[in-house]
Coordinates of C-alpha atoms and ligand atoms in Angstrom, one line a residue:
M25 CA 177.8 -2.7 -39.4
S26 CA 174.5 -3.7 -40.9
D27 CA 173.9 -4.7 -44.4
R28 CA 170.7 -2.9 -44.5
K29 CA 170.7 0.5 -46.2
I30 CA 167.9 2.9 -46.0
Q31 CA 168.4 6.0 -48.2
I32 CA 167.4 9.4 -47.1
S33 CA 165.4 9.8 -50.3
L34 CA 164.7 7.9 -53.5
P35 CA 162.6 9.0 -56.4
S36 CA 159.4 7.0 -57.3
I37 CA 160.0 6.5 -61.0
G38 CA 159.0 3.4 -62.9
E39 CA 158.0 1.9 -66.1
E40 CA 155.3 4.5 -66.9
E41 CA 157.8 7.3 -66.9
W42 CA 160.2 5.2 -69.0
L43 CA 157.4 4.5 -71.6
A44 CA 156.3 8.2 -71.6
C45 CA 159.8 9.1 -72.9
K46 CA 159.2 7.2 -76.1
D47 CA 157.0 9.7 -77.7
P48 CA 159.3 12.8 -77.5
L49 CA 162.3 10.6 -78.4
M50 CA 160.7 9.1 -81.5
S51 CA 159.0 12.2 -82.7
G52 CA 162.2 14.2 -82.7
W53 CA 160.7 17.1 -80.8
V54 CA 162.9 16.9 -77.7
T55 CA 163.1 20.4 -76.4
Q56 CA 160.2 22.3 -74.9
G57 CA 157.1 21.4 -76.9
P58 CA 153.8 19.6 -76.5
K59 CA 154.7 17.4 -73.5
V60 CA 155.9 20.5 -71.5
A61 CA 152.6 22.2 -72.5
L62 CA 150.6 19.3 -71.1
F63 CA 152.7 19.2 -67.9
E64 CA 152.2 23.0 -67.4
K65 CA 148.4 22.8 -68.0
A66 CA 148.0 19.9 -65.6
F67 CA 150.3 21.5 -63.0
A68 CA 148.3 24.8 -63.1
E69 CA 145.0 22.9 -62.7
R70 CA 146.3 20.8 -59.8
H71 CA 147.6 23.9 -57.9
G72 CA 144.6 26.1 -58.7
V73 CA 146.6 28.8 -60.6
K74 CA 146.2 30.4 -64.0
H75 CA 149.7 30.1 -65.3
A76 CA 152.4 27.4 -64.9
I77 CA 155.7 27.8 -66.7
A78 CA 158.1 24.9 -66.8
V79 CA 161.8 25.6 -66.4
T80 CA 165.1 23.8 -65.7
S81 CA 165.1 24.0 -61.9
C82 CA 163.6 25.8 -58.9
T83 CA 166.6 28.0 -58.9
T84 CA 165.9 29.2 -62.4
A85 CA 162.2 29.4 -61.6
L86 CA 163.0 31.7 -58.6
H87 CA 165.4 33.8 -60.8
L88 CA 162.7 34.1 -63.5
A89 CA 160.2 35.2 -60.9
L90 CA 162.4 38.0 -59.6
V91 CA 163.3 39.0 -63.2
G92 CA 159.5 39.1 -64.0
L93 CA 158.9 41.3 -61.0
G94 CA 161.6 43.7 -62.3
I95 CA 164.0 43.2 -59.4
K96 CA 167.3 44.9 -60.1
A97 CA 170.5 46.5 -58.6
G98 CA 169.6 48.6 -55.6
D99 CA 166.6 46.6 -54.6
E100 CA 166.3 44.5 -51.4
V101 CA 164.6 41.1 -51.2
I102 CA 163.9 39.6 -47.8
V103 CA 165.0 35.9 -47.4
P104 CA 164.8 33.5 -44.4
A105 CA 168.3 32.6 -43.1
F106 CA 167.5 28.9 -42.8
T107 CA 166.9 27.7 -46.4
W108 CA 168.7 26.1 -49.3
V109 CA 171.3 28.5 -50.6
A110 CA 169.6 29.0 -53.9
T111 CA 166.8 31.1 -52.3
A112 CA 169.4 33.8 -51.5
N113 CA 171.6 33.3 -54.5
V114 CA 168.8 34.2 -57.0
V115 CA 168.6 37.7 -55.4
L116 CA 172.3 38.2 -56.2
Y117 CA 171.8 37.0 -59.8
C118 CA 169.5 40.1 -60.2
G119 CA 172.2 42.4 -58.7
A120 CA 169.9 43.0 -55.7
T121 CA 170.6 42.6 -52.0
P122 CA 169.4 39.6 -50.1
V123 CA 168.3 40.8 -46.6
L124 CA 168.3 37.8 -44.3
V125 CA 165.9 37.4 -41.4
D126 CA 165.6 34.7 -38.8
V127 CA 163.2 31.8 -38.8
D128 CA 160.7 30.3 -36.3
P129 CA 162.4 27.1 -35.1
K130 CA 159.0 25.4 -34.6
T131 CA 157.9 25.7 -38.2
F132 CA 161.3 26.3 -39.8
N133 CA 159.6 29.1 -41.7
I134 CA 160.3 32.9 -41.9
D135 CA 159.7 34.9 -38.7
I136 CA 157.0 37.3 -39.9
E137 CA 157.6 39.9 -37.2
Q138 CA 161.3 40.1 -38.1
A139 CA 160.4 40.2 -41.8
R140 CA 158.2 43.2 -41.1
A141 CA 161.0 44.9 -39.1
R142 CA 163.5 44.6 -42.0
V143 CA 161.3 46.3 -44.6
T144 CA 162.8 49.5 -46.0
E145 CA 161.9 51.8 -48.9
K146 CA 164.1 49.6 -51.1
T147 CA 162.3 46.3 -50.2
R148 CA 160.7 44.9 -53.4
A149 CA 159.9 41.3 -52.3
V150 CA 159.9 38.7 -49.6
I151 CA 160.7 35.1 -50.5
A152 CA 158.5 32.9 -48.3
V153 CA 160.0 29.4 -48.2
H154 CA 157.6 26.5 -47.6
L155 CA 160.5 24.6 -46.0
F156 CA 160.3 20.8 -46.1
G157 CA 156.8 21.2 -47.5
R158 CA 155.1 23.1 -44.6
C159 CA 153.5 26.2 -46.1
A160 CA 154.7 29.5 -44.7
D161 CA 151.8 31.6 -43.3
V162 CA 151.5 33.8 -46.4
D163 CA 148.3 35.4 -45.2
A164 CA 150.0 36.8 -42.0
L165 CA 153.0 37.8 -44.1
R166 CA 150.7 39.7 -46.5
E167 CA 149.1 41.6 -43.6
A168 CA 152.5 42.4 -42.2
L169 CA 153.9 43.9 -45.4
P170 CA 153.3 47.1 -47.3
H171 CA 151.2 46.5 -50.4
N172 CA 154.0 47.3 -52.9
V173 CA 156.1 44.4 -51.5
A174 CA 155.7 41.2 -53.6
I175 CA 155.5 37.8 -52.0
V176 CA 157.5 35.1 -53.8
E177 CA 156.8 31.5 -52.7
D178 CA 159.8 29.2 -52.7
A179 CA 157.6 26.2 -53.1
A180 CA 160.6 23.9 -54.0
C181 CA 159.4 21.4 -51.4
A182 CA 155.7 22.0 -51.6
A183 CA 154.1 20.4 -54.6
G184 CA 150.5 19.7 -53.6
A185 CA 150.9 21.3 -50.2
E186 CA 148.1 23.5 -48.8
L187 CA 148.1 26.4 -46.4
A188 CA 144.5 25.8 -45.7
E189 CA 141.8 23.5 -47.2
G190 CA 141.7 24.2 -50.9
R191 CA 144.5 26.9 -50.8
C192 CA 147.4 25.3 -52.5
A193 CA 151.0 26.4 -52.6
G194 CA 151.7 28.1 -55.9
G195 CA 148.8 30.6 -55.7
L196 CA 149.3 32.0 -52.2
G197 CA 151.6 34.8 -53.0
D198 CA 152.3 36.8 -56.2
V199 CA 154.4 34.2 -57.9
A200 CA 155.8 30.8 -56.8
A201 CA 158.7 28.4 -57.7
F202 CA 158.6 24.6 -57.5
S203 CA 161.4 22.0 -57.8
F204 CA 161.5 18.6 -59.5
H205 CA 164.9 17.7 -58.2
P206 CA 165.0 14.0 -57.2
R207 CA 165.0 14.9 -53.5
K208 CA 161.5 16.4 -53.9
S209 CA 158.3 14.4 -53.9
I210 CA 157.9 14.4 -57.7
T211 CA 160.9 14.7 -60.1
T212 CA 161.9 15.2 -63.7
G213 CA 165.6 14.6 -63.0
E214 CA 166.2 18.3 -62.7
G215 CA 163.3 20.7 -63.4
G216 CA 161.2 23.5 -62.0
M217 CA 157.9 25.3 -62.4
V218 CA 157.0 28.9 -61.9
T219 CA 153.3 29.7 -61.2
T220 CA 151.2 32.9 -61.0
N221 CA 147.7 34.3 -61.4
D222 CA 149.1 37.5 -62.9
S223 CA 148.9 37.4 -66.7
V224 CA 151.2 40.3 -67.3
L225 CA 153.9 38.8 -65.1
A226 CA 153.4 35.4 -66.8
E227 CA 154.0 36.9 -70.2
R228 CA 157.2 38.5 -69.1
M229 CA 158.5 35.3 -67.6
L230 CA 157.5 33.3 -70.8
Q231 CA 159.7 35.6 -72.8
A232 CA 162.6 35.7 -70.4
R233 CA 162.6 31.8 -70.3
N234 CA 163.3 31.7 -74.0
H235 CA 166.1 34.3 -74.6
G236 CA 163.5 37.2 -74.5
A237 CA 161.9 36.0 -77.7
S238 CA 158.5 37.6 -78.3
I239 CA 156.9 34.3 -79.4
S240 CA 157.8 30.7 -78.5
E241 CA 159.5 28.2 -80.9
E242 CA 156.3 26.2 -81.0
Q243 CA 154.2 29.3 -81.9
R244 CA 156.8 30.1 -84.6
H245 CA 156.8 26.6 -86.1
A246 CA 153.0 26.6 -86.1
G247 CA 152.7 30.0 -87.6
P248 CA 152.6 31.2 -91.2
R249 CA 156.3 32.2 -91.4
P250 CA 158.3 29.7 -89.4
Y251 CA 161.5 30.8 -91.2
L252 CA 161.4 34.3 -89.6
L253 CA 163.0 34.9 -86.2
P254 CA 160.9 36.6 -83.5
E255 CA 161.7 39.9 -81.9
F256 CA 163.9 40.1 -78.8
N257 CA 163.0 43.1 -76.7
L258 CA 164.2 42.1 -73.3
L259 CA 167.2 40.3 -71.8
G260 CA 166.3 36.7 -71.5
F261 CA 167.8 33.3 -70.7
N262 CA 167.5 29.7 -71.9
Y263 CA 165.6 28.2 -69.0
R264 CA 163.5 25.8 -71.2
M265 CA 162.6 22.3 -69.9
T266 CA 163.0 19.4 -72.4
D267 CA 160.0 17.6 -73.7
I268 CA 161.5 14.4 -72.3
Q269 CA 161.3 15.9 -68.8
G270 CA 157.8 17.2 -69.6
A271 CA 156.6 13.7 -70.5
I272 CA 158.0 12.4 -67.2
G273 CA 156.5 15.3 -65.3
V274 CA 153.0 14.5 -66.6
V275 CA 153.2 11.0 -65.2
Q276 CA 154.8 12.1 -61.9
L277 CA 152.1 14.7 -61.4
G278 CA 149.5 12.1 -61.8
K279 CA 151.0 10.2 -58.9
L280 CA 151.4 13.3 -56.6
D281 CA 148.4 12.7 -54.4
E282 CA 149.1 9.1 -53.9
L283 CA 152.7 9.9 -53.0
L284 CA 151.6 12.6 -50.6
T285 CA 149.0 10.5 -48.9
E286 CA 151.6 7.8 -48.2
R287 CA 154.1 10.3 -46.9
E288 CA 151.5 11.9 -44.7
H289 CA 150.7 8.5 -43.2
W290 CA 154.3 7.7 -42.3
A291 CA 155.1 11.2 -41.1
A292 CA 152.2 10.8 -38.6
W293 CA 153.5 7.4 -37.7
Y294 CA 157.0 8.7 -37.0
S295 CA 155.6 11.5 -34.9
E296 CA 153.6 9.0 -32.8
Q297 CA 156.5 6.6 -32.4
L298 CA 159.1 9.3 -31.4
A299 CA 156.7 11.4 -29.2
D300 CA 158.1 10.1 -25.9
I301 CA 161.7 10.7 -26.6
D302 CA 162.6 13.7 -24.6
C303 CA 165.4 15.2 -26.6
I304 CA 163.6 14.9 -30.0
R305 CA 161.1 17.4 -31.2
T306 CA 159.0 16.0 -34.1
P307 CA 158.0 18.4 -36.9
A308 CA 154.9 20.5 -36.3
P309 CA 151.9 19.4 -38.5
S310 CA 150.1 22.1 -40.5
P311 CA 147.3 23.4 -38.4
S312 CA 144.7 23.5 -41.1
G313 CA 146.3 22.7 -44.4
R314 CA 148.3 19.9 -45.9
H315 CA 152.0 19.4 -45.3
G316 CA 153.9 18.5 -48.4
W317 CA 156.4 16.3 -46.5
Q318 CA 159.3 16.7 -48.8
A319 CA 161.4 15.8 -45.7
Y320 CA 160.7 14.7 -42.2
V321 CA 162.9 16.8 -40.0
L322 CA 163.6 16.4 -36.3
Y323 CA 164.9 19.0 -34.0
I324 CA 167.4 17.6 -31.5
D325 CA 167.5 19.3 -28.0
L326 CA 171.3 19.1 -27.4
D327 CA 170.9 19.8 -23.6
K328 CA 168.9 16.6 -23.2
S329 CA 170.4 14.4 -25.8
P330 CA 173.1 11.9 -24.7
V331 CA 174.7 12.3 -28.2
A332 CA 175.5 15.3 -30.3
R333 CA 173.6 15.7 -33.6
N334 CA 176.5 14.7 -35.8
E335 CA 177.4 11.7 -33.6
L336 CA 173.7 10.6 -33.9
M337 CA 173.9 10.9 -37.7
S338 CA 177.1 8.9 -37.9
A339 CA 175.8 6.2 -35.5
L340 CA 172.6 5.9 -37.7
E341 CA 174.7 5.8 -40.9
E342 CA 176.6 2.9 -39.4
L343 CA 173.4 1.0 -38.6
G344 CA 172.3 1.6 -42.3
V345 CA 170.0 4.6 -41.9
S346 CA 170.9 7.7 -43.9
T347 CA 170.2 11.1 -42.4
R348 CA 171.0 14.7 -43.3
P349 CA 170.9 18.0 -41.6
G350 CA 167.5 19.6 -42.3
T351 CA 169.2 22.2 -44.5
H352 CA 171.8 24.9 -43.9
A353 CA 171.8 28.5 -42.5
V354 CA 172.8 30.8 -45.4
H355 CA 174.7 33.2 -43.2
M356 CA 177.0 30.4 -42.0
L357 CA 178.0 29.5 -45.6
G358 CA 181.5 30.5 -46.7
Y359 CA 180.4 32.8 -49.5
Y360 CA 177.9 34.8 -47.4
K361 CA 180.1 34.8 -44.3
N362 CA 183.0 36.3 -46.3
E363 CA 181.0 38.6 -48.4
Y364 CA 178.8 40.1 -45.6
H365 CA 180.9 39.4 -42.5
Y366 CA 178.0 37.6 -40.8
Q367 CA 178.5 36.0 -37.3
D368 CA 176.8 32.8 -36.5
E369 CA 174.8 34.5 -33.7
D370 CA 173.4 37.1 -36.1
F371 CA 170.5 34.7 -36.7
P372 CA 170.4 32.5 -33.7
N373 CA 167.4 30.4 -34.6
A374 CA 168.8 29.7 -38.1
R375 CA 172.1 28.8 -36.5
D376 CA 170.4 26.4 -34.1
C377 CA 168.4 24.8 -36.9
N378 CA 171.6 24.5 -38.9
N379 CA 173.2 22.6 -36.0
Q380 CA 170.3 20.7 -34.4
T381 CA 168.0 19.5 -37.2
M382 CA 168.1 16.0 -38.8
A383 CA 166.1 14.7 -41.6
I384 CA 165.4 11.0 -41.4
P385 CA 164.3 8.7 -44.3
L386 CA 160.9 9.4 -45.7
H387 CA 160.1 8.5 -49.3
N388 CA 157.8 6.3 -51.4
R389 CA 160.2 3.4 -51.9
M390 CA 160.2 2.5 -48.2
Q391 CA 158.2 -0.3 -46.7
A392 CA 156.7 -0.6 -43.2
D393 CA 159.7 -2.6 -41.9
D394 CA 162.0 0.1 -43.1
Y395 CA 160.2 2.7 -41.0
Q396 CA 160.2 0.4 -38.0
F397 CA 163.9 -0.1 -38.4
V398 CA 164.6 3.6 -38.5
V399 CA 162.7 4.1 -35.2
Q400 CA 164.4 1.1 -33.6
C401 CA 167.9 2.5 -34.5
I402 CA 167.1 5.9 -33.1
R403 CA 165.8 4.4 -29.9
R404 CA 168.9 2.1 -29.6
I405 CA 171.2 5.1 -29.9
I406 CA 169.3 7.6 -27.7
C407 CA 167.5 5.4 -25.2
G408 CA 170.2 2.7 -25.0
Ligands
PLP526 C1 165.6 22.1 -53.4 C2 165.4 23.5 -53.1 C3 165.7 24.6 -54.0 C4 166.4 24.4 -55.3 O1 165.8 23.6 -56.2 P1 166.5 23.1 -57.5 O2 165.4 22.6 -58.4 O3 167.5 22.1 -57.1 O4 167.1 24.4 -58.1 C5 165.4 25.9 -53.6 N1 164.8 26.1 -52.4 C6 164.5 25.2 -51.5 C7 163.9 25.5 -50.2 C8 164.8 23.8 -51.8 O5 164.5 22.9 -50.9

C-alpha cells in the first residue's frame, strides 16, 4: 500500500468562490436572482449563444430542453447507448421513448450512420452527447437527419469545448445542456445550464423552469404590482438555481479557459507517455476543435493486456491512483435491461466501452509529480 492518494477528480474551488457567496448570503436574495442573471449572461457570451438559462443540474437542463421542444408520449428520441444514464432518463420523464443506438468506440460519440438508420416518423430529436468533452460531429449528424428532427447537445462534459475553431458546444445543435456537477471542469456544487439561439424555445424553457409562471420572480418584484401572482399557462417545474450557486458560477466561469488549457496540456502529456503501451488506446484528440477534457479515458485492449480492466483498476487503487470506468452502457443497466429486455450484445461497441474503458486522474489540483506517478503505476502493472 502507498500513502499517496490521487483522486480521479477534484473541483478547483478556492477563496474567490467563498468570498463571492457573501453578497447573496448577506443581501437575503438567495434564490435565482441577480447573480444567476450575471452567470447566464457571461455563460452565453463565452459560448457564443443568445440564451443561457441556469437550472439545478444537467439532468433538469436536458429535461427542460425536451419539454421546450414539446416532446411527449408517443415521440421517439434517439440516444447513444454509451452515456450517463440521465441522457436516456430525461426522455422517459417526458413519456417519450428513448431509442438507443451504438457509439463509435474511437470517439465514444454517437454512430451517425446508425442514428440515421433508426429515424422513424415518430423521431422528434437526437441527443448528441459530447462525451468526456469531445464534441460529437453535429454537422454530420445534421446532414444525416431529416430537418424536422431536433438536435439536443448533451454538453454536460463540454463547457468551453469546440467542434471547430470558434464553434463552441452549446450553439451547435438546436438546444444544449451543461453540467456543473463537481466531476465536470467547472462546478457550482450541483447545477446546469441550457443554451439555445431560438428565442421562442428560450421563452418556453424560462417559464417551465419556474412552475410555468408567465414572468419571473425578479420581474414581478421589480414591477409595479409585486403583490399579484403571474399567470400559469403551462405545466412547469421548479428547476431554479440559487443565487449562491450563481455567484460561484460567475467565478468558476472566469477560470474556465485557464482550467481547460492546463487539462489540455496534461492530456497531451499522458497520450505521449502512454503511446508505446500496446494494450492501451489513448483518447482521440479533436481533429479541428478543442476537447473539453472533462475526463481522460483510456480504452484497454483486453486481448493484449496482461490484466483485466477491473484488475488494473484495483491494482491502481492499491498504489493510490483512483480510476473509474469511462461511463456505463445504458442498455446494460438494470432498469433498462428489465424494462426493454436488452441483451448486452444489442449494442456491442457500447458494451465494449462499458467493459474496457478506464478514466485516469485528470484535474486541476494535480501537480506534475502526480501525473508522473500515475504513468509510473500504470507501467509497473502492465509492463512489469
Ligand atoms: C454528468 C453528466 C450528466 C448529468 O449531469 P448532472 O448535472 O449530474 O445532472 C448527463 N450527461 C452526461 C454525459 C454527463 O457526463
